Short mmCIF file of C-alpha atoms and ligand atoms in Angstrom, two decimals:
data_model
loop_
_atom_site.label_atom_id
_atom_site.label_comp_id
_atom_site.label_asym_id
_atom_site.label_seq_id
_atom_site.Cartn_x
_atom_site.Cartn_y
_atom_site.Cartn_z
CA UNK V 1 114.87 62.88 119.06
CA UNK V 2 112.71 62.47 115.55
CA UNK V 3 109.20 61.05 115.47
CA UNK V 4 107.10 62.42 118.09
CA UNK V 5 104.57 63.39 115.92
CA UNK V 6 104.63 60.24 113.87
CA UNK V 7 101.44 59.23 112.39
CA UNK V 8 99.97 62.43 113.42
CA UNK V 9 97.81 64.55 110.96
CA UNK V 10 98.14 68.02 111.16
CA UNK V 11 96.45 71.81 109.88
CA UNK V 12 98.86 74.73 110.49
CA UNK V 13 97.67 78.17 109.36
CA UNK V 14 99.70 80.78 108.37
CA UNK V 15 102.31 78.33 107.11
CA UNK V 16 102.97 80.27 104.09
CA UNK V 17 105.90 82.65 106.38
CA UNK V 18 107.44 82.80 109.67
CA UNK V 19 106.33 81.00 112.76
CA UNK V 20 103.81 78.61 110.58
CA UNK V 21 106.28 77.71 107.40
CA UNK V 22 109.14 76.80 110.46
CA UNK V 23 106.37 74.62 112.47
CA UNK V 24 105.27 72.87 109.32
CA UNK V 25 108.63 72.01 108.71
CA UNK V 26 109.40 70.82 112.19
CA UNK V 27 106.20 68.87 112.41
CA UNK V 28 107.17 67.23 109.08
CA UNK V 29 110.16 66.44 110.22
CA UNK V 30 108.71 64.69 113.61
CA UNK V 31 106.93 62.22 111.03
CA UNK V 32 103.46 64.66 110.61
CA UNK V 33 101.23 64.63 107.34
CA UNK V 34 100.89 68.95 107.48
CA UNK V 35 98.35 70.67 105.30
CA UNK V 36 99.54 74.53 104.99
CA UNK V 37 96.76 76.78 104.97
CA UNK V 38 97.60 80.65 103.92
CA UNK V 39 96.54 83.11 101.60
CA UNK V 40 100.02 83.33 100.16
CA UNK V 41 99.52 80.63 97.50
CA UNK V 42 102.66 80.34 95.98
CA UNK V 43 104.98 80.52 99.01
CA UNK V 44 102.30 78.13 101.15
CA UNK V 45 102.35 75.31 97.48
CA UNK V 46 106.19 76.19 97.78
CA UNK V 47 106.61 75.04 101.25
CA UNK V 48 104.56 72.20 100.64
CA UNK V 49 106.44 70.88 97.54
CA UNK V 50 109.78 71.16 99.62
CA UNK V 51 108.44 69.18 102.25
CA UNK V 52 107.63 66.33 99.82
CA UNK V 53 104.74 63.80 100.12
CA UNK V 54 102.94 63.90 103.56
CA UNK V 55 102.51 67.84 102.69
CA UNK V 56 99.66 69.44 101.06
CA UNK V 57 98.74 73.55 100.97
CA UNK V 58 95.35 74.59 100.40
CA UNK V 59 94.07 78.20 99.82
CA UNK V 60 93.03 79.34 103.18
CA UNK V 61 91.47 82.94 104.15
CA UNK V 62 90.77 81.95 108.19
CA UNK V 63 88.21 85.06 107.76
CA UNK V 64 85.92 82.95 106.25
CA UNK V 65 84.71 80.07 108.22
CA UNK V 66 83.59 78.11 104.80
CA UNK V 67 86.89 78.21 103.88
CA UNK V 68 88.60 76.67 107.32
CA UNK V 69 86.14 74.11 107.43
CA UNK V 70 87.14 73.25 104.09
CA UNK V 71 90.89 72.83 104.59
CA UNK V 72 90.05 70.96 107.94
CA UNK V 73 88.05 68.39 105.67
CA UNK V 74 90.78 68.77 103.35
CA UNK V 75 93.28 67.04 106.02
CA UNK V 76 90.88 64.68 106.69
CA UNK V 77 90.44 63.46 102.83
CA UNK V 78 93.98 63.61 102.42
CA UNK V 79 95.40 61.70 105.21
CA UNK V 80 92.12 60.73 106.96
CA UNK V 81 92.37 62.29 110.30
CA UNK V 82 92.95 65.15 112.36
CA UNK V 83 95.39 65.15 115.29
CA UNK V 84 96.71 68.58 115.65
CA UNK V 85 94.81 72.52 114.36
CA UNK V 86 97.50 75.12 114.81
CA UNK V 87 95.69 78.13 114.44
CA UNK V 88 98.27 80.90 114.10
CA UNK V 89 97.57 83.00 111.22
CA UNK V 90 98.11 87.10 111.81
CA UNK V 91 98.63 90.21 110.70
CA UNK V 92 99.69 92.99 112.36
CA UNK V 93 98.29 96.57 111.22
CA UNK V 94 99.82 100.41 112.54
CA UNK V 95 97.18 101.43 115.19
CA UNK V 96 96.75 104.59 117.04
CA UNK V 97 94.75 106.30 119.59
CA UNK V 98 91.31 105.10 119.73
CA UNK V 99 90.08 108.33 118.83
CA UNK V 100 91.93 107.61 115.45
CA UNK V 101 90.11 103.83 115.03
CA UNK V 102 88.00 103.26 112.13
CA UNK V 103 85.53 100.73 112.31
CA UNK V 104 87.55 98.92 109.20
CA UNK V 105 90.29 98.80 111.00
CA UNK V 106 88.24 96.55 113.70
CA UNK V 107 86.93 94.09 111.28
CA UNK V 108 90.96 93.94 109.58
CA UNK V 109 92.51 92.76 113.28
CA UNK V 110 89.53 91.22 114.90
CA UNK V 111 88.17 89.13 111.64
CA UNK V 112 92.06 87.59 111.59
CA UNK V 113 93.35 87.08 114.86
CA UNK V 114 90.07 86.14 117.13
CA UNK V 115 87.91 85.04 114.17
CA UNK V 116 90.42 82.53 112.14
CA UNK V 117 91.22 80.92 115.81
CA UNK V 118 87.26 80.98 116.67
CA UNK V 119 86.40 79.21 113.22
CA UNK V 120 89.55 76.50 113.38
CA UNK V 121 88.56 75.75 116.75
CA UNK V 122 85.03 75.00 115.52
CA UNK V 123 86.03 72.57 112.23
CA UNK V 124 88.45 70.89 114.00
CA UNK V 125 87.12 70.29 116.91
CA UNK V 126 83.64 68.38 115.61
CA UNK V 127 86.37 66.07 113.72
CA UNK V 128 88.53 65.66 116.87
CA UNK V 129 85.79 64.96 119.12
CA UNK V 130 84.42 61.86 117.26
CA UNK V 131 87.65 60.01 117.47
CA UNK V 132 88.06 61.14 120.93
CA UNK V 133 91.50 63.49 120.40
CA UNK V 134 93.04 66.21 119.03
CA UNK V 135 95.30 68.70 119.87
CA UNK V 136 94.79 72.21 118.89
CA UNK V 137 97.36 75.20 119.57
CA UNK V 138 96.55 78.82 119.13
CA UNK V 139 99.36 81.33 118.71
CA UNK V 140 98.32 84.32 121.01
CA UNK V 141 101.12 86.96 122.09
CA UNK V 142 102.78 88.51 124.43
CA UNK V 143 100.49 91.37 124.24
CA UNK V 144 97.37 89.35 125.00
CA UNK V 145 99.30 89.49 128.55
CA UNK V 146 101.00 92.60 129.42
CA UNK V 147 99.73 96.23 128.22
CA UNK V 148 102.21 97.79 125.90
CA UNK V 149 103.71 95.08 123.47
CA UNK V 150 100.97 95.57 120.65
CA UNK V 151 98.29 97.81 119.30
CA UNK V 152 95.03 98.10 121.00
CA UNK V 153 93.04 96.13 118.81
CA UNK V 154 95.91 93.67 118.19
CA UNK V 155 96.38 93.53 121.78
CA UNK V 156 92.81 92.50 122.63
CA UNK V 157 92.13 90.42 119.91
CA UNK V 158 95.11 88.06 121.63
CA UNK V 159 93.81 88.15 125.12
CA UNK V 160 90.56 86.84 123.94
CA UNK V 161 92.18 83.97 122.20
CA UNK V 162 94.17 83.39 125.30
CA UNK V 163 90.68 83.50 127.47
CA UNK V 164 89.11 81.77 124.37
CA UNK V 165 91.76 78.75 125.14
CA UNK V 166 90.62 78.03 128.37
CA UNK V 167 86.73 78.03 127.93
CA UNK V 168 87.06 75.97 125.04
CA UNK V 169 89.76 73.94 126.73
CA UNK V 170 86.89 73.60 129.47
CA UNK V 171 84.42 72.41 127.31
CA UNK V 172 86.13 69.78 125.00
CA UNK V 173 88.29 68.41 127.52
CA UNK V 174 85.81 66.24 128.09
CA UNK V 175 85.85 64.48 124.69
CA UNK V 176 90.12 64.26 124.91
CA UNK V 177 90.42 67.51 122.87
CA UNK V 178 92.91 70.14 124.57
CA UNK V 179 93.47 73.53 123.59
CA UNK V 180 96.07 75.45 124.24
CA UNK V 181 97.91 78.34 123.65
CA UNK V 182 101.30 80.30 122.74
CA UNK V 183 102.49 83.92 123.36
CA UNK V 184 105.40 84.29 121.45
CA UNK V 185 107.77 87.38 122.64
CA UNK V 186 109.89 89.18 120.03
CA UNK V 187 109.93 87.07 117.14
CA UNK V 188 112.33 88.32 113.59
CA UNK V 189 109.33 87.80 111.14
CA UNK V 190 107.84 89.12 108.35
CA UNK V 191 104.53 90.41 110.23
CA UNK V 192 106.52 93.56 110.93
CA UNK V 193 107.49 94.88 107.76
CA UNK V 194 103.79 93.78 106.12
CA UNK V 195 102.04 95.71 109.25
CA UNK V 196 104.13 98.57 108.13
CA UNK V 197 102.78 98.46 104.38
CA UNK V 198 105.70 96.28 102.93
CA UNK V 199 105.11 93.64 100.36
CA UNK V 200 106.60 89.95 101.38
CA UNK V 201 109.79 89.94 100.31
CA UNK V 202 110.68 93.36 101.47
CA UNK V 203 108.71 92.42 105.09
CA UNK V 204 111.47 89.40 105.11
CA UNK V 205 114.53 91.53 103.83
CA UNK V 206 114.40 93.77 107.06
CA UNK V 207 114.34 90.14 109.04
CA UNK V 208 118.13 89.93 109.98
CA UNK V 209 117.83 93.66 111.28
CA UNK V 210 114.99 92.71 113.63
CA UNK V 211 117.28 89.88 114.78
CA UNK V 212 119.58 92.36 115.95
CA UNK V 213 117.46 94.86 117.38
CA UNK V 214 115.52 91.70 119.20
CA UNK V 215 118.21 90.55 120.93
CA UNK V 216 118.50 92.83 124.14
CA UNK V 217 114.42 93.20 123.97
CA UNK V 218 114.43 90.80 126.64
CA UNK V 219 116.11 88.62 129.67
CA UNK V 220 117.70 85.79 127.93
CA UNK V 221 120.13 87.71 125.77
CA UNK V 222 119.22 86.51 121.94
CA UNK V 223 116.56 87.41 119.75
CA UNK V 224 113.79 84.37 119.74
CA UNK V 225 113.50 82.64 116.55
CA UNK V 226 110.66 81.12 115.20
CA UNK V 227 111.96 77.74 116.09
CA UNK V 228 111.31 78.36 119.21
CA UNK V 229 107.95 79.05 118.82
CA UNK V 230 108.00 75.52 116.88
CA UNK V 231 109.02 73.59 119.62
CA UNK V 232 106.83 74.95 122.14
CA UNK V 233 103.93 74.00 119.17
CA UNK V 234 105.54 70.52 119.07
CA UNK V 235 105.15 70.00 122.45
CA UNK V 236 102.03 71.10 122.86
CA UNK V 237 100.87 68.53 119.51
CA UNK V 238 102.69 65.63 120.72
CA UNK V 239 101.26 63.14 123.19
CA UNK V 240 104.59 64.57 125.46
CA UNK V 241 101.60 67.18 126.56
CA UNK V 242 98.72 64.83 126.87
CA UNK V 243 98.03 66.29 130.30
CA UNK V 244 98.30 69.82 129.60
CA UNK V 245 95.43 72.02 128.55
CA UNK V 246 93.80 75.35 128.65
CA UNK V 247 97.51 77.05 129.49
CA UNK V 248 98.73 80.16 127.28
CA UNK V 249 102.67 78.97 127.16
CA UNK V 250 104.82 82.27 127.10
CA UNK V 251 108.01 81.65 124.81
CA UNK V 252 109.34 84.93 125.09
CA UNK V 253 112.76 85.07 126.94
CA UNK V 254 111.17 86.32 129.78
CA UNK V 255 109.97 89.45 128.34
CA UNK V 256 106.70 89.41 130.02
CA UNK V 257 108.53 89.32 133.78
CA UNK V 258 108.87 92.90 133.13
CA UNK V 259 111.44 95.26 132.58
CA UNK V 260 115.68 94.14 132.20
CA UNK V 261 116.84 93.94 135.57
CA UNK V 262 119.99 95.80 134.73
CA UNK V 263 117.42 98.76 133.52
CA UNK V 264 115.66 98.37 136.60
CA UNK V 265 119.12 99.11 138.55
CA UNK V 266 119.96 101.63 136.29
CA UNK V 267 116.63 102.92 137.53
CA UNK V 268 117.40 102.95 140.79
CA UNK V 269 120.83 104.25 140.26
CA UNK V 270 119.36 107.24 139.30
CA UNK V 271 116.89 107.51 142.10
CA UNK V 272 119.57 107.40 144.52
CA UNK V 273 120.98 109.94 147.20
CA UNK V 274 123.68 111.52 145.98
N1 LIG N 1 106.55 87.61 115.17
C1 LIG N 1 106.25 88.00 116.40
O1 LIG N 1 107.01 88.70 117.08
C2 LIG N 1 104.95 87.53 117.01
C3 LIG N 1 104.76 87.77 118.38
C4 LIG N 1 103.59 87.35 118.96
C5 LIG N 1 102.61 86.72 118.22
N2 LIG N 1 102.82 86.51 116.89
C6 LIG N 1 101.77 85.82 116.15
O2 LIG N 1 102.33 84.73 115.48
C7 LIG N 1 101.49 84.37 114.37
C8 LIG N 1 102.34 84.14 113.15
O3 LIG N 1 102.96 85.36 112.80
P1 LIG N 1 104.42 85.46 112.18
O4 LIG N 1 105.21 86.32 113.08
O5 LIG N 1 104.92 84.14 111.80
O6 LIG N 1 104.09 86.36 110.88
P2 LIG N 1 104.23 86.08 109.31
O7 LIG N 1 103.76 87.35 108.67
O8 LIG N 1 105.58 85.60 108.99
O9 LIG N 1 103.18 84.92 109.06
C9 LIG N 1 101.79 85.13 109.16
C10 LIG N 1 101.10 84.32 108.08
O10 LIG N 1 99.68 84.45 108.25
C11 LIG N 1 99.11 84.56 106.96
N3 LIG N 1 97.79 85.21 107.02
C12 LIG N 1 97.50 86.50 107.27
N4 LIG N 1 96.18 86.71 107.15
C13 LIG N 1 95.63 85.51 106.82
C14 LIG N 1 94.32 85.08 106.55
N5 LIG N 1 93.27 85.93 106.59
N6 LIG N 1 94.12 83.77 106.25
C15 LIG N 1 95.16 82.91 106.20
N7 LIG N 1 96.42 83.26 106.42
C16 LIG N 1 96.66 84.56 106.73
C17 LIG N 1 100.11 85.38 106.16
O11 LIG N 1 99.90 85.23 104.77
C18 LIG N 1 101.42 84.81 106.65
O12 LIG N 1 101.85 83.74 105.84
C19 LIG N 1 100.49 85.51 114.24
O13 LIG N 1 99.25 85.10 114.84
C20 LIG N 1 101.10 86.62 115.06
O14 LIG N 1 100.14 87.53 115.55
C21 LIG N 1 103.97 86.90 116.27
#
């Protein structure tokens, strides 16, 4: 099936790498005009060039709310509405106890991952709600749900994007604007190698080895890809979901049911009387 995002205008940031640069592509490819917004200029201008005429990238740090508003109005001068705000840029950053936390290391996580969602919320919303719909998806995680998939910070930055969903889901349902939300499992991206220090291309070299080790990380026995994630962000931008707000949709594999059932037998296995 092609088109189900024809017509449709659509912001995606962190479309410079991973999860965004594949949904960009997929919503172009469903008939979407896609602005890319990303600090990485040349990769985001790349993607955009490759995607041809209904794609623009604009310099985007989602830290600074000037600067969301301005690629939101952006869309809307380009291609003169707003359908869909996929707020998904990230980063991830090494985090240990919270006796080690330094207050920079608060404003680094925080300032990204609750902040860039808060402010694309806000732009896109005021456009959405005078023509009376919009779409807008938030990529949360896994570790907004369960304890134990992220760093602290990291991890409660993307529960209050996932609670941040439904209130504002709540209020702006009203005017035909939904929000929703994603919590991607183990996805091969670059966010792992630039969390550990690693510049982009190095970050995307170790990507087939996450691939591997991904694989067995949860039920459904493959590593997710960031298609996956696309899909789910297709669905949730395309009129297929018109009913459907204020949900965090886990696209994981199953990896927040818990544990691998054949570890949990193994488990008991070794509880058992001898
Ligand atoms: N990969 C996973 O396993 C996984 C799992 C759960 C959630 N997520 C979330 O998915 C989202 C996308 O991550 P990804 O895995 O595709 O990583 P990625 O590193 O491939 O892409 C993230 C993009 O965000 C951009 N970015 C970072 N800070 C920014 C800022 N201040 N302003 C604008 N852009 C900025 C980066 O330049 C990069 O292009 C993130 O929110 C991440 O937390 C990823």
């Amino acid at each position: 099936m092609t088109g189900r995002l024809e017509g449709k205008v659509a912001v995606i940031t962190g479309a410079a790498s991973g999860i965004g640069a594949e949904s960009a592509r997929l919503f172009a490819a469903e008939g979407a005009s896609v602005v890319l917004a990303d600090v990485q200029d040349d990769r985001g201008q790349r993607i955009a060039d490759e995607l041809g005429g209904n794609a623009r990238f604009i310099h985007t740090d989602v830290t600074d709310d000037a600067q969301v508003g301005a690629a939101v109005q952006f869309a809307v001068d380009t291609f003169g509405r707003l359908d869909v705000m996929f707020n998904n840029a990230g980063r991830g950053h090494p985090e240990g106890l919270i006796s080690d936390l330094k207050p920079e290391m608060y404003r680094e996580s925080v300032d990204v991952l609750l902040g860039g969602v808060l402010f694309g919320i806000k732009h896109a919303s005021a456009v959405m709600k005078a023509q009376k719909s919009g779409s807008i998806i938030n990529t949360a995680s896994v570790a907004g749900i369960g304890v134990g998939y992220g760093g602290t910070l990291y991890s409660a930055s993307k529960a209050a994007v996932i609670h941040l969903t439904r209130v504002l889901a709540n209020e702006l349902g009203e005017e035909n604007v939904r929000v929703n939300a994603i919590a991607p499992g183990a996805i091969p991206t670059a966010i792992f190698g630039r969390g550990g220090g690693m510049d982009q291309d190095a970050a995307e070299a170790l990507i087939p080895i996450l691939q591997m080790g991904f694989a067995k990380a949860q039920p459904i026995p493959r590593s997710g890809s960031t298609h996956d994630i696309a899909e789910a962000a297709l669905w949730l931008a395309s009129d297929a979901s018109s009913f459907v707000t204020g949900i965090c949709l886990p696209v994981d594999g199953g990896m927040t049911t818990g544990k691998l059932f054949s570890q949990r037998m193994a488990e008991l296995g070794a509880m058992a009387p001898a």
